[in-house]
Short mmCIF file of C-alpha atoms in Angstrom, two decimals:
data_model
loop_
_atom_site.label_atom_id
_atom_site.label_comp_id
_atom_site.label_asym_id
_atom_site.label_seq_id
_atom_site.Cartn_x
_atom_site.Cartn_y
_atom_site.Cartn_z
CA MET D 1 169.66 106.16 27.27
CA LEU D 2 167.92 105.08 23.99
CA GLN D 3 167.53 102.02 22.75
CA LEU D 4 170.24 100.24 21.20
CA ASN D 5 167.91 98.36 19.14
CA TYR D 6 165.70 101.26 17.99
CA ILE D 7 168.60 102.97 16.75
CA ARG D 8 169.82 100.57 14.83
CA GLU D 9 166.71 99.75 12.95
CA ASN D 10 165.30 103.34 12.68
CA ARG D 11 168.74 105.39 11.95
CA ASP D 12 167.12 107.95 9.59
CA ALA D 13 163.94 108.58 11.82
CA VAL D 14 166.38 109.20 15.64
CA ILE D 15 168.57 111.76 13.03
CA GLU D 16 165.59 113.70 12.02
CA ARG D 17 164.11 113.45 15.85
CA LEU D 18 167.10 114.53 17.55
CA ALA D 19 167.91 117.48 15.27
CA VAL D 20 164.56 119.12 16.58
CA LYS D 21 166.47 119.14 19.59
CA ASN D 22 169.57 120.35 17.60
CA PHE D 23 171.38 117.38 18.22
CA LYS D 24 173.04 116.65 14.87
CA ASP D 25 176.03 114.31 15.76
CA VAL D 26 175.18 111.43 12.62
CA ALA D 27 178.72 110.85 12.97
CA LEU D 28 177.88 109.61 16.26
CA ILE D 29 174.86 107.60 15.84
CA ASP D 30 176.87 106.31 13.09
CA ALA D 31 179.34 105.00 15.29
CA ILE D 32 176.89 104.00 17.81
CA ILE D 33 175.27 101.35 14.92
CA GLN D 34 178.77 100.56 13.58
CA LEU D 35 180.08 99.85 17.52
CA ASP D 36 176.44 97.94 17.95
CA GLU D 37 177.57 94.93 14.93
CA SER D 38 180.35 94.93 15.84
CA ARG D 39 179.66 93.41 19.65
CA ARG D 40 177.33 91.13 17.56
CA LYS D 41 179.70 89.70 15.30
CA ILE D 42 182.23 89.29 17.97
CA GLN D 43 179.28 87.89 20.52
CA ASN D 44 178.22 85.39 18.00
CA GLU D 45 181.58 84.19 16.94
CA SER D 46 182.30 84.01 21.25
CA ASP D 47 178.98 81.91 21.39
CA ALA D 48 180.41 79.99 18.23
CA ILE D 49 183.62 78.54 19.53
CA ALA D 50 182.60 77.85 23.04
CA ALA D 51 179.81 75.68 21.22
CA GLU D 52 182.47 74.28 19.35
CA ALA D 53 184.13 73.79 23.20
CA ASN D 54 181.25 72.17 24.87
CA ALA D 55 180.93 69.42 21.77
CA ALA D 56 184.39 68.56 22.09
CA ALA D 57 183.95 68.27 25.73
CA LYS D 58 181.49 65.96 25.30
CA GLN D 59 183.42 64.31 22.62
CA ILE D 60 186.18 63.92 24.92
CA GLY D 61 184.06 62.62 27.75
CA ASP D 62 182.69 60.02 25.02
CA PHE D 63 185.85 58.87 24.27
CA MET D 64 187.42 58.47 28.17
CA ARG D 65 184.37 56.41 29.00
CA GLN D 66 184.73 53.85 25.64
CA GLY D 67 188.25 53.37 26.65
CA LYS D 68 189.75 55.07 23.70
CA LYS D 69 192.62 57.45 24.89
CA GLU D 70 193.90 58.22 22.14
CA GLU D 71 190.87 59.75 20.31
CA ALA D 72 190.44 61.70 22.93
CA GLU D 73 193.88 62.81 23.37
CA ALA D 74 193.29 63.84 19.86
CA VAL D 75 190.21 65.61 20.52
CA LYS D 76 192.17 67.62 23.20
CA SER D 77 194.94 68.54 21.28
CA GLN D 78 192.48 70.30 18.33
CA SER D 79 190.43 72.05 20.81
CA SER D 80 193.57 73.17 22.69
CA GLY D 81 193.21 76.56 21.05
CA TYR D 82 189.23 77.13 22.14
CA LYS D 83 189.54 78.41 25.75
CA GLU D 84 192.52 80.85 25.01
CA ARG D 85 190.19 82.49 21.79
CA VAL D 86 187.32 82.99 23.69
CA LYS D 87 189.17 84.70 26.66
CA GLN D 88 190.89 86.94 23.86
CA LEU D 89 186.73 87.30 22.48
CA THR D 90 185.16 87.79 25.52
CA ASP D 91 188.07 90.45 26.39
CA ARG D 92 187.68 92.57 23.30
CA LEU D 93 183.75 92.24 23.77
CA ALA D 94 184.27 94.41 26.88
CA GLU D 95 186.33 96.91 25.41
CA VAL D 96 183.46 97.48 22.31
CA GLU D 97 180.68 97.29 25.39
CA SER D 98 182.39 99.75 27.03
CA GLU D 99 182.89 102.24 24.50
CA LEU D 100 179.78 101.44 22.58
CA HIS D 101 178.22 102.66 26.32
CA ASP D 102 180.18 105.88 26.70
CA LYS D 103 179.29 106.89 23.01
CA MET D 104 175.16 105.80 23.88
CA VAL D 105 174.77 107.97 27.06
CA GLN D 106 175.70 111.40 24.99
CA LEU D 107 172.89 110.92 22.63
CA PRO D 108 169.66 112.93 24.32
CA ASN D 109 166.18 111.71 24.47
CA LEU D 110 164.03 111.63 21.35
CA PRO D 111 161.77 114.93 21.73
CA HIS D 112 157.85 113.62 21.38
CA SER D 113 155.97 114.41 18.09
CA SER D 114 154.28 117.29 19.82
CA VAL D 115 157.81 119.27 20.50
CA PRO D 116 158.40 122.32 18.68
CA ALA D 117 161.64 123.25 17.11
CA GLY D 118 163.39 125.97 18.21
CA HIS D 119 166.96 126.71 20.14
CA SER D 120 165.78 128.63 23.30
CA ALA D 121 163.06 129.76 25.71
CA GLU D 122 161.77 132.11 23.27
CA ASP D 123 160.74 129.56 21.07
CA ASN D 124 158.13 127.80 23.84
CA GLU D 125 154.99 127.81 22.98
CA VAL D 126 152.42 128.80 25.58
CA VAL D 127 149.71 126.25 25.83
CA LEU D 128 147.33 127.91 27.67
CA GLU D 129 146.97 131.11 30.34
CA HIS D 130 144.82 131.28 33.04
CA GLY D 131 143.86 134.13 35.57
CA ALA D 132 143.81 138.24 35.89
CA LEU D 133 147.34 139.64 36.35
CA PRO D 134 147.34 141.48 39.58
CA ALA D 135 147.07 145.13 39.03
CA LEU D 136 149.68 146.72 42.09
CA ALA D 137 150.23 150.27 43.45
CA THR D 138 152.80 151.73 41.53
CA ASP D 139 154.66 151.96 44.83
CA ALA D 140 154.63 147.92 45.19
CA HIS D 141 157.91 146.10 46.15
CA PRO D 142 159.11 142.90 44.94
CA HIS D 143 159.59 140.31 47.38
CA TRP D 144 163.47 140.93 48.37
CA GLU D 145 162.07 143.85 49.74
CA LEU D 146 159.50 142.64 51.65
CA LEU D 147 161.32 139.75 52.92
CA THR D 148 163.38 142.40 54.83
CA LYS D 149 160.21 144.86 55.79
CA TYR D 150 158.60 142.38 57.28
CA GLY D 151 161.57 140.35 58.83
CA ILE D 152 160.84 136.91 57.52
CA VAL D 153 163.54 135.67 55.02
CA ASP D 154 166.76 136.84 55.86
CA LEU D 155 169.63 136.55 52.93
CA GLU D 156 172.45 137.93 54.59
CA LEU D 157 172.36 135.92 57.46
CA GLY D 158 171.85 132.74 55.10
CA VAL D 159 175.17 134.22 53.40
CA LYS D 160 177.13 134.45 56.50
CA VAL D 161 176.52 130.96 57.68
CA THR D 162 176.95 129.47 54.19
CA GLY D 163 177.07 131.47 51.46
CA ALA D 164 174.49 133.18 48.59
CA GLY D 165 171.77 131.31 47.60
CA PHE D 166 171.43 129.29 50.94
CA PRO D 167 168.43 131.48 52.99
CA VAL D 168 167.55 131.77 56.43
CA TYR D 169 163.36 131.79 56.83
CA LYS D 170 162.39 133.42 60.05
CA GLY D 171 159.19 133.96 62.15
CA LYS D 172 156.13 133.57 59.34
CA GLY D 173 158.16 133.32 56.84
CA ALA D 174 159.56 130.07 57.84
CA ARG D 175 155.95 128.94 59.08
CA LEU D 176 154.96 130.12 55.40
CA GLN D 177 157.46 127.96 54.04
CA ARG D 178 156.08 124.93 56.11
CA ALA D 179 152.66 125.29 55.55
CA LEU D 180 153.34 125.34 52.01
CA ILE D 181 154.98 122.38 52.48
CA ASN D 182 152.38 120.33 54.47
CA PHE D 183 150.05 121.65 51.89
CA PHE D 184 151.48 120.73 48.56
CA LEU D 185 151.88 116.83 50.59
CA ASP D 186 148.01 116.93 51.61
CA GLN D 187 147.39 117.59 48.08
CA ALA D 188 149.27 115.00 46.73
CA ALA D 189 147.54 112.23 49.01
CA GLU D 190 144.04 113.21 48.21
CA ALA D 191 145.32 112.70 44.49
CA GLY D 192 146.61 109.62 45.22
CA TYR D 193 150.11 109.82 45.58
CA HIS D 194 152.00 107.64 48.28
CA GLU D 195 154.47 109.78 50.56
CA VAL D 196 158.03 109.15 50.79
CA GLN D 197 161.05 110.04 52.67
CA VAL D 198 164.03 109.80 51.01
CA PRO D 199 167.71 110.32 51.22
CA ILE D 200 168.94 113.55 49.81
CA PHE D 201 172.16 112.39 49.27
CA VAL D 202 172.75 109.29 46.86
CA ASN D 203 175.46 107.76 45.01
CA GLU D 204 176.93 108.02 41.18
CA ALA D 205 174.29 105.13 39.94
CA SER D 206 171.18 106.73 41.62
CA ALA D 207 172.47 109.98 39.58
CA PHE D 208 173.48 108.24 36.66
CA ALA D 209 169.54 105.80 36.06
CA THR D 210 168.11 109.54 36.22
CA GLY D 211 169.97 110.82 33.90
CA GLN D 212 171.29 113.74 36.02
CA LEU D 213 175.31 111.80 35.42
CA PRO D 214 176.95 112.82 32.93
CA ASP D 215 175.35 115.42 31.78
CA LYS D 216 174.49 117.57 34.78
CA GLU D 217 177.62 116.93 37.57
CA GLY D 218 178.74 120.21 36.76
CA GLN D 219 175.34 121.20 38.57
CA MET D 220 175.32 118.87 41.80
CA TYR D 221 177.05 119.47 44.71
CA HIS D 222 179.98 116.07 44.79
CA VAL D 223 180.68 114.92 48.35
CA THR D 224 184.33 113.66 46.81
CA GLU D 225 185.43 111.46 49.88
CA ASP D 226 182.44 109.36 49.84
CA ASP D 227 181.41 110.08 46.13
CA PHE D 228 178.01 110.91 47.09
CA TYR D 229 175.53 113.81 45.21
CA LEU D 230 173.11 115.84 46.86
CA ILE D 231 170.07 115.65 44.78
CA PRO D 232 168.89 118.71 42.87
CA THR D 233 165.69 117.17 43.30
CA ALA D 234 163.80 114.48 44.65
CA GLU D 235 162.67 112.75 41.59
CA VAL D 236 166.25 111.20 41.70
CA PRO D 237 166.06 109.50 44.88
CA VAL D 238 162.30 108.57 44.32
CA THR D 239 162.66 107.43 40.99
CA ASN D 240 165.80 104.96 41.81
CA LEU D 241 164.08 102.74 44.49
CA TYR D 242 162.81 101.22 41.20
CA ARG D 243 165.93 100.45 40.20
CA ASP D 244 166.45 97.11 38.83
CA VAL D 245 163.08 96.52 39.77
CA ILE D 246 160.93 94.02 37.64
CA VAL D 247 157.02 95.44 38.88
CA LYS D 248 153.37 93.59 38.20
CA GLU D 249 151.63 95.00 35.39
CA ASP D 250 148.62 95.81 37.78
CA GLU D 251 150.69 98.05 39.91
CA PHE D 252 150.82 100.51 37.50
CA PRO D 253 150.02 103.51 38.09
CA ILE D 254 152.79 103.67 40.59
CA ARG D 255 152.62 107.12 42.36
CA HIS D 256 154.92 108.85 44.70
CA SER D 257 155.47 111.93 46.45
CA ALA D 258 158.48 113.32 48.44
CA TYR D 259 159.30 116.52 50.07
CA THR D 260 162.92 117.49 50.14
CA PRO D 261 165.55 120.16 49.95
CA CYS D 262 167.35 120.61 46.51
CA PHE D 263 170.47 121.73 45.62
CA ARG D 264 172.26 122.61 42.71
CA ARG D 265 175.33 124.94 41.63
CA GLU D 266 173.64 127.04 39.50
CA ALA D 267 177.38 128.12 37.84
CA GLY D 268 176.94 130.83 35.55
CA SER D 269 173.88 132.60 37.13
CA TYR D 270 173.74 136.26 37.66
CA GLY D 271 171.89 139.52 37.18
CA ALA D 272 168.98 140.55 38.31
CA HIS D 273 166.98 137.52 37.14
CA VAL D 274 168.35 135.74 40.29
CA ARG D 275 168.10 138.50 43.37
CA GLY D 276 165.91 137.26 46.15
CA LEU D 277 164.07 134.06 46.15
CA ASN D 278 164.43 133.96 42.44
CA ARG D 279 167.48 131.33 42.07
CA LEU D 280 168.81 129.60 45.32
CA HIS D 281 171.32 126.88 45.49
CA GLN D 282 169.33 125.01 48.27
CA PHE D 283 165.07 125.28 48.16
CA ASP D 284 162.84 123.02 49.31
CA LYS D 285 160.03 121.38 46.80
CA VAL D 286 157.09 118.56 46.89
CA GLU D 287 158.04 116.50 43.78
CA THR D 288 155.44 114.04 42.48
CA VAL D 289 156.81 110.99 40.26
CA GLN D 290 154.90 108.27 38.45
CA ILE D 291 155.72 104.80 36.97
CA VAL D 292 153.43 103.61 34.27
CA HIS D 293 152.50 101.49 31.70
CA PRO D 294 154.14 102.46 27.80
CA ASP D 295 150.38 103.31 26.81
CA GLN D 296 149.48 105.60 29.20
CA SER D 297 152.51 108.13 29.81
CA TYR D 298 151.21 110.45 27.48
CA GLN D 299 147.51 110.89 29.19
CA VAL D 300 149.48 110.72 32.64
CA ILE D 301 151.38 113.68 31.64
CA GLU D 302 148.37 115.53 30.99
CA GLU D 303 146.91 114.95 34.47
CA MET D 304 149.92 115.83 36.09
CA SER D 305 149.74 118.88 34.19
CA LEU D 306 145.77 119.72 35.36
CA TYR D 307 147.20 118.84 38.70
CA ILE D 308 149.81 121.17 39.07
CA GLN D 309 147.58 123.81 37.36
CA GLY D 310 144.96 122.88 39.94
CA LEU D 311 147.54 123.66 42.88
CA LEU D 312 148.06 126.99 41.59
CA GLN D 313 144.89 127.67 41.04
CA LYS D 314 144.40 127.25 44.38
CA LEU D 315 147.14 129.59 45.87
CA GLU D 316 145.15 132.29 44.27
CA LEU D 317 147.91 132.96 41.55
CA PRO D 318 148.11 133.58 37.41
CA TYR D 319 149.75 131.17 35.91
CA ARG D 320 150.39 129.88 31.75
CA VAL D 321 151.83 126.51 30.53
CA LEU D 322 154.51 126.36 28.35
CA ARG D 323 155.11 123.34 26.15
CA LEU D 324 158.90 123.57 25.79
CA CYS D 325 160.84 123.59 22.78
CA GLY D 326 163.59 120.87 21.29
CA GLY D 327 166.93 123.77 21.98
CA ASP D 328 165.32 124.25 25.75
CA MET D 329 164.22 120.74 26.89
CA SER D 330 166.18 118.50 29.64
CA PHE D 331 168.78 116.03 27.78
CA THR D 332 166.29 113.24 28.88
CA SER D 333 162.93 114.63 28.64
CA ALA D 334 160.19 113.76 25.58
CA LEU D 335 157.99 116.07 26.44
CA THR D 336 158.29 119.33 29.25
CA TYR D 337 155.28 121.28 30.55
CA ASP D 338 156.28 124.09 32.62
CA MET D 339 153.94 126.20 34.69
CA GLU D 340 154.43 129.78 35.10
CA VAL D 341 153.66 132.03 37.74
CA TYR D 342 153.36 136.18 36.84
CA SER D 343 155.29 137.87 39.40
CA ALA D 344 153.29 141.26 39.70
CA ALA D 345 156.13 143.52 41.46
CA GLN D 346 158.63 142.22 39.21
CA GLN D 347 156.41 142.03 35.99
CA ARG D 348 157.68 138.70 34.53
CA TRP D 349 156.67 135.12 34.21
CA LEU D 350 158.69 132.83 36.58
CA GLU D 351 158.66 129.43 36.43
CA VAL D 352 157.63 127.07 39.29
CA SER D 353 157.31 123.54 37.54
CA SER D 354 158.09 121.69 35.07
CA VAL D 355 156.63 118.03 34.33
CA SER D 356 157.72 115.88 32.14
CA ASN D 357 157.57 112.33 30.28
CA PHE D 358 160.60 110.75 30.18
CA GLU D 359 159.40 107.59 27.52
CA THR D 360 161.99 104.47 28.14
CA TYR D 361 165.33 106.92 28.30
CA GLN D 362 164.93 106.62 32.13
CA SER D 363 163.59 102.99 32.74
CA ASN D 364 166.53 101.97 30.13
CA ARG D 365 169.22 102.86 32.89
CA LEU D 366 167.07 101.97 35.64
CA LYS D 367 166.11 98.71 34.24
CA VAL D 368 162.52 99.10 35.58
CA ARG D 369 160.45 96.60 33.63
CA PHE D 370 157.42 94.32 33.46
CA LYS D 371 155.93 91.45 32.05
CA ASN D 372 153.56 92.13 29.19
CA GLU D 373 150.52 90.54 28.33
CA GLU D 374 152.58 87.75 26.23
CA GLY D 375 155.06 87.53 29.09
CA LYS D 376 157.49 89.46 27.60
CA MET D 377 160.02 92.06 28.89
CA GLN D 378 159.31 95.65 28.58
CA LEU D 379 160.79 98.82 29.81
CA ALA D 380 158.11 101.07 32.03
CA HIS D 381 157.77 105.13 31.13
CA THR D 382 158.63 107.38 34.11
CA LEU D 383 157.26 110.93 34.44
CA ASN D 384 157.75 113.59 37.05
CA GLY D 385 156.47 116.73 38.31
CA SER D 386 157.61 120.04 40.16
CA ALA D 387 154.21 119.86 42.65
CA LEU D 388 155.30 122.64 43.60
CA ALA D 389 158.97 124.46 44.10
CA LEU D 390 158.88 126.68 47.19
CA PRO D 391 161.22 129.87 46.82
CA ARG D 392 159.15 131.44 43.33
CA ILE D 393 155.97 130.07 45.01
CA VAL D 394 156.23 132.07 48.03
CA ALA D 395 158.21 135.26 46.06
CA CYS D 396 154.95 135.44 44.02
CA ILE D 397 152.42 135.08 46.81
CA LEU D 398 154.31 137.56 49.06
CA GLU D 399 154.37 140.16 45.62
CA ASN D 400 150.95 140.01 44.17
CA ASN D 401 149.06 139.84 47.61
CA GLN D 402 150.80 143.29 49.20
CA THR D 403 148.15 145.86 50.40
CA GLU D 404 148.91 148.85 52.34
CA LYS D 405 147.83 146.54 55.69
CA GLY D 406 150.20 143.66 55.17
CA ILE D 407 151.00 140.59 52.97
CA ARG D 408 147.17 138.70 52.30
CA ILE D 409 147.84 135.24 52.73
CA PRO D 410 145.58 132.95 50.42
CA ALA D 411 143.05 131.23 52.31
CA VAL D 412 143.79 128.07 51.07
CA LEU D 413 146.70 128.13 53.83
CA VAL D 414 145.66 129.98 56.31
CA PRO D 415 144.47 126.73 58.09
CA TYR D 416 148.13 125.83 57.59
CA THR D 417 149.79 128.92 58.58
CA GLY D 418 147.01 129.78 61.64
CA PHE D 419 147.62 133.52 60.65
CA GLU D 420 145.86 135.66 57.46
CA TRP D 421 148.53 138.42 56.71
CA ILE D 422 151.79 138.95 57.44
CA ASP D 423 152.52 142.81 59.02
#
């Protein structure tokens, strides 16, 4: 959530920056400013009456101690309406604050100045490409055919047990999945991330704090009886570990990694691009989260991008880095880099990671703060990055490393899988 004082003091700049995200509801911004003005006016009036009531109470006490009952009764009579007036103002203040909050959560985060304008993925900026694209034989198979050929993932069995988008990993497929999870967690530990194991259900307050609600409720699985949500990413529970926490400045950067299954409804997804492992309702992911000093967050996002690129290089996968345009960014992000791996059999780029800087958008909801050098409370910056999501990594490993002998396992994974080939 944006900071109210920034909107109030920088109306034109907010309108200009939000236009990069194709958000042009100026009336909403003006309504927020007007409600804030009303809120402050009501609060000032309530404070003034409360001060008068306190002064009257003190005066009554003084008169009573002096034995001046008539004077005390006169002041009581004059101040009898204070309590009711304060109650009226308090009720009105609650109404205004509720309306203000409802409008505030409709504003997306402000994009960073480096974010290109645009409306869709077609307008994203390619920052770099790394690695040679594999040249496969003309009879090379897409991964969904390889899954069946080698018996490593059963999509139909998952449909039987649950439904489409819930695969069953078998044999070397299950071992490859576990190998990737352990590899990613070990790499994160070496890079200074502290591993945590977190719940895969969160409450409404947690989903709101990281921006999933009210923006993405249609994409989340909701356990209605308990009012819990299945997590779409470990970012949600990990970041919420610091909700309502005042951290110490010398604790920065706070760095965590976590492995969890992730759940997304992916409503409206269809077509060839969702075949096989390309888009699932349940998938595994290792997430990295950082909470940092505001002065460091844009240096940190570059470091996180390089870290994720290092993982892809170790897996011998060709990739590219995109800076997302305003129209393709998430509601909560100020700057996002996507990492895409080239799928040789499908001859297309597949997103495998996003790393985002949310600046204070999440921390304002979370109320994760620190005392700066002047002793004043200040909001921290939050960042997260997939490091990495498994399904498309698995798809590209299978497709890009297929040979007549079988599928070659990247050397870095062999100590984890215990085998060099899927054959």
